[in-house]
Coordinates of N, CA, C and O in Angstrom, one line a residue:
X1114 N 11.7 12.0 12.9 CA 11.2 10.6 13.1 C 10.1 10.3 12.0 O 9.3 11.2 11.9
X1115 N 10.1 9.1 11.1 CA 9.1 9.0 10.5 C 8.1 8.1 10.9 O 8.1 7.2 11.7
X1116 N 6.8 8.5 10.0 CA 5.6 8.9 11.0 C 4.7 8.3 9.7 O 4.1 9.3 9.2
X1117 N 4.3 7.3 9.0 CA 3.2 7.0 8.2 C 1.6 6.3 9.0 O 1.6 5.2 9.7
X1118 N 0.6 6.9 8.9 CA -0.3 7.4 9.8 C -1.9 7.2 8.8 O -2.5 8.1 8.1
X1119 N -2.2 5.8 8.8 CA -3.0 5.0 7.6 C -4.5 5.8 8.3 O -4.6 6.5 9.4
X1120 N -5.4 5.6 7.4 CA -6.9 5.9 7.5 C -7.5 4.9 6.1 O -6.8 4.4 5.2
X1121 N -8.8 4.9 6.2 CA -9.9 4.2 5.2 C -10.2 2.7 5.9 O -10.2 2.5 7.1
X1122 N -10.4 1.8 4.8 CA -10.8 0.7 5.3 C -12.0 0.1 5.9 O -12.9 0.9 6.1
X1123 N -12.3 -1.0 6.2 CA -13.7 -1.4 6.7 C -13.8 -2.4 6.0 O -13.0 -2.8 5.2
X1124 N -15.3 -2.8 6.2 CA -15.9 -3.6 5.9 C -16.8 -3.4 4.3 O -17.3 -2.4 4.0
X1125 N -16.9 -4.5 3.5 CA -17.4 -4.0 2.3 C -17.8 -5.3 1.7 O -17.1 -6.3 1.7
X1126 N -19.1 -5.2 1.1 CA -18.9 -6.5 0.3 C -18.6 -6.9 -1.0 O -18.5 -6.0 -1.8
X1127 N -18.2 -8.3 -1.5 CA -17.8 -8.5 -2.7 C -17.9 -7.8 -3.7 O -19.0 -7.2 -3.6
X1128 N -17.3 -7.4 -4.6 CA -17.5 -6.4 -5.5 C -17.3 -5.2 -5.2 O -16.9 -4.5 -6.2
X1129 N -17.4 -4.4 -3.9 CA -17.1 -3.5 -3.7 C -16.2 -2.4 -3.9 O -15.6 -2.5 -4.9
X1130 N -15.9 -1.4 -3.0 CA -14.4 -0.6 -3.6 C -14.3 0.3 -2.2 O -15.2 1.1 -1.8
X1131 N -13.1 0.3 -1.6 CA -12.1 0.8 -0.4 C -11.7 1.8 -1.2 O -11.8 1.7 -2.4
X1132 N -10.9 3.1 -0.2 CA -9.9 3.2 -0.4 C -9.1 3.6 0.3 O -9.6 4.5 1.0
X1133 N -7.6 3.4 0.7 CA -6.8 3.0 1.5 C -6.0 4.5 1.5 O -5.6 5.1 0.4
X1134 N -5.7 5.1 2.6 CA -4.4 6.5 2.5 C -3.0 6.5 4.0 O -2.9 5.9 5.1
X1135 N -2.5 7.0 3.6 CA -1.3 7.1 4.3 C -1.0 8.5 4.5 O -1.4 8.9 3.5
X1136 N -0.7 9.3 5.1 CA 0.2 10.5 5.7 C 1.1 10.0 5.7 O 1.1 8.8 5.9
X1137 N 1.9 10.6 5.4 CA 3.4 10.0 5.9 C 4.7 12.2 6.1 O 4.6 13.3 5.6
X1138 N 5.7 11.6 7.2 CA 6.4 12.7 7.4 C 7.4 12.3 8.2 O 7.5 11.1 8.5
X1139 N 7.9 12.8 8.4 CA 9.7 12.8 8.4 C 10.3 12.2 7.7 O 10.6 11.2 8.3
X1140 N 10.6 12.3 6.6 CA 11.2 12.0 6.0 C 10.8 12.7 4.5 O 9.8 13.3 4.3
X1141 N 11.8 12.5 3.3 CA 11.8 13.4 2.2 C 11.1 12.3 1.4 O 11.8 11.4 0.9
X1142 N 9.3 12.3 1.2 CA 9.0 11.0 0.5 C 8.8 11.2 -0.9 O 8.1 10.4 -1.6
X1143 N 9.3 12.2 -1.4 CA 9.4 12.1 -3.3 C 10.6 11.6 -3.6 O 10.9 11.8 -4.8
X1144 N 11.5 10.9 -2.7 CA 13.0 10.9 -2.7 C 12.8 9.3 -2.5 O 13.9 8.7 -2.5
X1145 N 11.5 8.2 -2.4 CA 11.4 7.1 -2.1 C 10.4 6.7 -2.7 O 9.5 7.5 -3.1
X1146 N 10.4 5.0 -2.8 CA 9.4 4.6 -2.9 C 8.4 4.2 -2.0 O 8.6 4.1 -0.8
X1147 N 7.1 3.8 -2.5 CA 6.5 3.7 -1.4 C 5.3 2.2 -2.1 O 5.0 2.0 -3.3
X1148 N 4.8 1.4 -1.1 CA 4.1 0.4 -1.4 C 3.2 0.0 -0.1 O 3.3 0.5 1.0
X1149 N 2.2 -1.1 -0.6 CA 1.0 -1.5 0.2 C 1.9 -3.1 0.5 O 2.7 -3.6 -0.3
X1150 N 1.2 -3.8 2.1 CA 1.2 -4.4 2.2 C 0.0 -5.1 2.6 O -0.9 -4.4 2.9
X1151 N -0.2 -6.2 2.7 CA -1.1 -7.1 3.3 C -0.9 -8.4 4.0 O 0.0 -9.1 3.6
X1152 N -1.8 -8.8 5.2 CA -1.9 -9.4 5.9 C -3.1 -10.8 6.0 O -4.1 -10.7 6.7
X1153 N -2.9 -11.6 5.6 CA -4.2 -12.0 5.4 C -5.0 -12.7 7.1 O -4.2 -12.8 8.1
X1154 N -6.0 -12.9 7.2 CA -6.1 -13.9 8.5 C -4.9 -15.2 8.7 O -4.6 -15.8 7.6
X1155 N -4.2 -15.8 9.7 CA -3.5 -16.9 9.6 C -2.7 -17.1 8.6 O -2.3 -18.3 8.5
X1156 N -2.2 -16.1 7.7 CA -1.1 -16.3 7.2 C -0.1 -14.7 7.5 O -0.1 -13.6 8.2
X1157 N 0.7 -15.2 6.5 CA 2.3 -14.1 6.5 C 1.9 -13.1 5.6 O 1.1 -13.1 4.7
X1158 N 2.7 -12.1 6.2 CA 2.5 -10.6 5.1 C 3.1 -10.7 3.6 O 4.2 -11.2 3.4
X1159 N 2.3 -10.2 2.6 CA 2.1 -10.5 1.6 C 2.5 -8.9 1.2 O 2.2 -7.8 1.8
X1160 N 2.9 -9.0 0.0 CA 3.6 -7.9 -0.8 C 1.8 -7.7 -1.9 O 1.1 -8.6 -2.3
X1161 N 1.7 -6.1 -2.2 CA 0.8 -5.9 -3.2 C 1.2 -4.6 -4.0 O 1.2 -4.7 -5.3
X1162 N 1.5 -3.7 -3.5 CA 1.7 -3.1 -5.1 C 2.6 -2.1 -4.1 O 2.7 -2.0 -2.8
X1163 N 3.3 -1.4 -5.2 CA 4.5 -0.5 -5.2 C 4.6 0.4 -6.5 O 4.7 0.1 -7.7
X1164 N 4.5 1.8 -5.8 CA 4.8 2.8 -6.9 C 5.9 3.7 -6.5 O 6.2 4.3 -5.4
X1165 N 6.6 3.8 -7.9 CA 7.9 4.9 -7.8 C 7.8 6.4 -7.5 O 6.7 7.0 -7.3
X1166 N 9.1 6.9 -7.5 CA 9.1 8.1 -6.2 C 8.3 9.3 -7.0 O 8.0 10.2 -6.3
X1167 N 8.0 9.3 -8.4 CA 7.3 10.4 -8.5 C 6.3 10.1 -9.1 O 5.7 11.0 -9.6
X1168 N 5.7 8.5 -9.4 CA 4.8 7.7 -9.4 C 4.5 7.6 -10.8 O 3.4 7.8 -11.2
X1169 N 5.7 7.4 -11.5 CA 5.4 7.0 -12.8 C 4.8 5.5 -13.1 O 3.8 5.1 -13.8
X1170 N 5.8 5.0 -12.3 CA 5.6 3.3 -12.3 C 5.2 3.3 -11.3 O 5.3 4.2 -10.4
X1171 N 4.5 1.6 -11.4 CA 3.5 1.0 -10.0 C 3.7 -0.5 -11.0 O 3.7 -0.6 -12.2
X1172 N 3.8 -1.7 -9.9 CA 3.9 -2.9 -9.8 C 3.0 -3.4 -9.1 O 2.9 -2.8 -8.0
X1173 N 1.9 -4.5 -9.3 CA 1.3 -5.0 -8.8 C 1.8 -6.5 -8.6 O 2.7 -7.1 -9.2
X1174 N 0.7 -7.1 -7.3 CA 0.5 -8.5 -7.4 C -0.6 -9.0 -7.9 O -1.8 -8.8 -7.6
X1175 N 0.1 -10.1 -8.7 CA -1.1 -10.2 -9.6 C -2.5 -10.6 -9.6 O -3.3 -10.6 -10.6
X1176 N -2.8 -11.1 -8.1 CA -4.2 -11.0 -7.9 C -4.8 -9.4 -8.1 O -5.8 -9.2 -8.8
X1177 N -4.1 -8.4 -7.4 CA -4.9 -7.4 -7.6 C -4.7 -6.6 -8.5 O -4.9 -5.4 -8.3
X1178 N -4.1 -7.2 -10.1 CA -4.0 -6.3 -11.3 C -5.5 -6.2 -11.9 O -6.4 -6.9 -11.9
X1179 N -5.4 -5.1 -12.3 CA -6.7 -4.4 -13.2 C -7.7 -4.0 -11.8 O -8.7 -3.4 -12.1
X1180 N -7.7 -4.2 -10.4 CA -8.5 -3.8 -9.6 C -7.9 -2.9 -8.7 O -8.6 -2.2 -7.9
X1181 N -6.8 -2.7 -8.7 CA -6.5 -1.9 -7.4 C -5.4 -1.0 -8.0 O -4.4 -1.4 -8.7
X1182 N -5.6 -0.3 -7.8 CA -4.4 1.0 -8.1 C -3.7 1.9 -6.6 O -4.3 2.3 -5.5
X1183 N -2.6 2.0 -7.0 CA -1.6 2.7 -6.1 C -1.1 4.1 -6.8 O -0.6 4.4 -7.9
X1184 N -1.7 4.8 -5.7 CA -1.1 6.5 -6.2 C -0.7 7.5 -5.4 O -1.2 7.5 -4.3
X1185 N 0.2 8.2 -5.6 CA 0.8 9.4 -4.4 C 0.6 10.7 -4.6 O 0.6 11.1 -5.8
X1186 N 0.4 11.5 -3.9 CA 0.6 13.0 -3.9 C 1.6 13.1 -3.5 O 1.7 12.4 -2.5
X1187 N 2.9 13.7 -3.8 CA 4.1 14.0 -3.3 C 4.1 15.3 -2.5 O 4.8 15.7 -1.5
X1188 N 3.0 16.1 -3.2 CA 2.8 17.4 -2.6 C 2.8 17.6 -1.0 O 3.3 18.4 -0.1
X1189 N 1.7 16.5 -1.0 CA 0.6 16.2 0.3 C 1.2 15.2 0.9 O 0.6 15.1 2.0
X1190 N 2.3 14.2 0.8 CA 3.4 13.8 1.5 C 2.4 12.5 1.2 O 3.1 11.5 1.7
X1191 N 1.2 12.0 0.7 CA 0.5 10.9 1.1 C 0.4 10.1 0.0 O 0.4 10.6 -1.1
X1192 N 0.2 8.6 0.2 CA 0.2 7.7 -0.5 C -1.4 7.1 -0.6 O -2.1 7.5 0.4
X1193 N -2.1 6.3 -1.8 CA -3.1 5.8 -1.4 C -3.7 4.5 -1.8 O -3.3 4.6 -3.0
X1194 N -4.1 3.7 -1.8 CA -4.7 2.5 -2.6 C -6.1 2.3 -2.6 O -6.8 1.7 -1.7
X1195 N -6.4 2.8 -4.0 CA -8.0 2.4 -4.2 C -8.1 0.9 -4.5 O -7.4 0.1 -5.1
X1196 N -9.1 0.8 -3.9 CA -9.4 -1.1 -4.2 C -10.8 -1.1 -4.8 O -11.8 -0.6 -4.4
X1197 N -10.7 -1.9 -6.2 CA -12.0 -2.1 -6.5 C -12.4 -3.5 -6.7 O -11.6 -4.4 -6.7
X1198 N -13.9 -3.9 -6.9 CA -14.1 -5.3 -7.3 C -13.7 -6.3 -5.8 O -13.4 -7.5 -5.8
X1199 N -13.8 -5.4 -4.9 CA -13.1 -6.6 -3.8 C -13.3 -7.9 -3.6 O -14.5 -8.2 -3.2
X1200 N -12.5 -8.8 -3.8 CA -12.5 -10.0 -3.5 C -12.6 -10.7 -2.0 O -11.8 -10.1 -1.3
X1201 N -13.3 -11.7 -1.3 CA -13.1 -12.2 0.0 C -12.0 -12.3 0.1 O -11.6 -11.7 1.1
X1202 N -11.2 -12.9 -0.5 CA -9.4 -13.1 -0.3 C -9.1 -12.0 -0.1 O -8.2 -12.0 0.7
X1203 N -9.5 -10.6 -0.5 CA -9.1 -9.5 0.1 C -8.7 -8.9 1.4 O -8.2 -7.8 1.5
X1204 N -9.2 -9.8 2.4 CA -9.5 -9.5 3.8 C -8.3 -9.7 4.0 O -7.6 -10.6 3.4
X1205 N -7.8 -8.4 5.4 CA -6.7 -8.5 5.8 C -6.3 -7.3 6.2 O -6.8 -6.2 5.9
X1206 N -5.4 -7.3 6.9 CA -4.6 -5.8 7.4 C -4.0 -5.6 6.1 O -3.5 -6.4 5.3
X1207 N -4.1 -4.5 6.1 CA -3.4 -3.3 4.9 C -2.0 -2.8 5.8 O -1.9 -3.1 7.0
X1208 N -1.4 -2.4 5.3 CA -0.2 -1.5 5.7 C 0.8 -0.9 4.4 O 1.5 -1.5 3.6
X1209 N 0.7 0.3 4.5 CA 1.5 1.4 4.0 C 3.4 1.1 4.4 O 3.9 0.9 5.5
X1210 N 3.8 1.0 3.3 CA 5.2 0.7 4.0 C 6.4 1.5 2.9 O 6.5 1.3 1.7
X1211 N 7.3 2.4 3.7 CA 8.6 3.3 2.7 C 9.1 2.1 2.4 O 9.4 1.1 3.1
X1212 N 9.3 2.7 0.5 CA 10.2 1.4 -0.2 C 11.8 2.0 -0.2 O 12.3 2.6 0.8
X1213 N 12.2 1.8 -0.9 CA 13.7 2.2 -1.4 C 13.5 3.9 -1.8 O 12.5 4.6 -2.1
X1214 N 15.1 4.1 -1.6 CA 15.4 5.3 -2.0 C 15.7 5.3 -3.6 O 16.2 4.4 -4.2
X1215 N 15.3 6.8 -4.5 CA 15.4 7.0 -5.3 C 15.6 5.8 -6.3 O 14.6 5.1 -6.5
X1216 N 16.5 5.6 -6.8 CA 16.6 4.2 -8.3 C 16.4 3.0 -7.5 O 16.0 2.2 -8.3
X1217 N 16.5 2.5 -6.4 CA 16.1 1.9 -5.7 C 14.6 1.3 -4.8 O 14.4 0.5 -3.9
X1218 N 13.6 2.1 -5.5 CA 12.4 2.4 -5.5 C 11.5 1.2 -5.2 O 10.6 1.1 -4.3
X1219 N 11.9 0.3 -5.9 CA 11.3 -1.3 -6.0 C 12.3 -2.3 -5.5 O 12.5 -3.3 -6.0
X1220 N 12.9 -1.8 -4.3 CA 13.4 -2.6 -3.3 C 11.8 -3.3 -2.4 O 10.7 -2.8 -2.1
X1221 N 12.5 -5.1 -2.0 CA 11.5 -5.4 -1.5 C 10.9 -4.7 -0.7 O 11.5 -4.4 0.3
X1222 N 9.4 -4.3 -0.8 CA 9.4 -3.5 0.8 C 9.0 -4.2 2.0 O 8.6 -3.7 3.1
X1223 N 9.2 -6.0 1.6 CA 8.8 -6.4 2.9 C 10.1 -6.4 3.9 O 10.1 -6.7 5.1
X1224 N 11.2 -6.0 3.1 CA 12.0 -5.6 4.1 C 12.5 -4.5 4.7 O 13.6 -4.3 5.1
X1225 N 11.3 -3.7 4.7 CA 11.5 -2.2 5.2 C 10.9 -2.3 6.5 O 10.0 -3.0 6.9
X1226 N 11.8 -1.3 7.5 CA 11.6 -0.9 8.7 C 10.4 0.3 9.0 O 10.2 0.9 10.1
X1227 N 9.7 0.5 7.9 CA 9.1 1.8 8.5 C 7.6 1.3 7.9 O 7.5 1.1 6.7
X1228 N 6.4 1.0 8.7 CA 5.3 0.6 8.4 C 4.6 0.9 9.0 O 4.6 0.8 10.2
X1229 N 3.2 1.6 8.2 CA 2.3 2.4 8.9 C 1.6 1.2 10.1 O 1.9 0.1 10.0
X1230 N 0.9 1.6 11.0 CA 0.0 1.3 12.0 C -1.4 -0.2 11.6 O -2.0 -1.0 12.2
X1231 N -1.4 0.1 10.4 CA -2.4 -0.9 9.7 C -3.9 -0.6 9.6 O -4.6 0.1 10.4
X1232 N -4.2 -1.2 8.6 CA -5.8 -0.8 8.2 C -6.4 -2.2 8.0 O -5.9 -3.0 7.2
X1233 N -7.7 -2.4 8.7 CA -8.3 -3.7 8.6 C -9.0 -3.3 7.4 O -9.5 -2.2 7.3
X1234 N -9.0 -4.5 6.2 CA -10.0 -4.6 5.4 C -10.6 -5.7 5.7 O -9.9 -6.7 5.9
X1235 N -12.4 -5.9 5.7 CA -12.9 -6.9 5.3 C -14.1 -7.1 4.5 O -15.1 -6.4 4.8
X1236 N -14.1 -8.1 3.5 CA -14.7 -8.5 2.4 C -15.7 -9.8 3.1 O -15.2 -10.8 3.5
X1237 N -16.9 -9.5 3.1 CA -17.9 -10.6 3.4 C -19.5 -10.4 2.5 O -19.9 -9.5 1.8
X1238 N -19.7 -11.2 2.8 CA -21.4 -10.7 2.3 C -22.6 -11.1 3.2 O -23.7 -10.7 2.9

């Protein structure tokens, strides 16, 4: 059964810096991609970044280029997203979500079935 199992998060003010992790198991996750999602207050889940299965590449959205980076241990089965510079628009549920298999890696992952539990971020001052 796969099992991605978030931690980090909170509260932080402007400027600040999160950082976001995943466990993840059952399943073979150097064999997949893997990506963040977000949630904002009163809107729809929103796509943010996606890194390939042995984390060469990573795709951002472009509000959070140059601030936020996506990285994996494949060793350690876990995924993570450092957030820097946080913006208020930042606020929102996080979620860890399996992308595509192998060459398929940067398949949308808002259409994946397998999504970690969620991590509140929020940006105030």
């Amino acid at each position: 059964e796969v099992h991605l199992v978030q931690s980090g998060g909170g509260w932080v003010q402007p400027g600040g810096s999160l950082t976001l992790s995943c466990v993840t198991s059952g399943f073979t996750f150097h064999t997949y991609g893997m990506a963040w999602l977000r949630q904002a207050p009163g809107k729809g889940l929103e796509w943010v970044a996606t890194i390939s299965t042995a984390g060469a590449r990573s795709l951002y959205e472009d509000s959070v280029k140059g601030r936020f980076t996506i990285l994996r241990d494949n060793a350690k089965n876990t995924l993570s997203l450092q957030m820097n510079m946080l913006k208020i628009e930042d606020t929102g549920m996080y979620y860890c979500v399996r992308g595509g298999y192998g060459e398929n890696w940067d398949e949308d992952p808002l259409t994946s079935n397998f999504r970690g539990q969620g991590t509140q971020v929020a940006v105030s001052s």
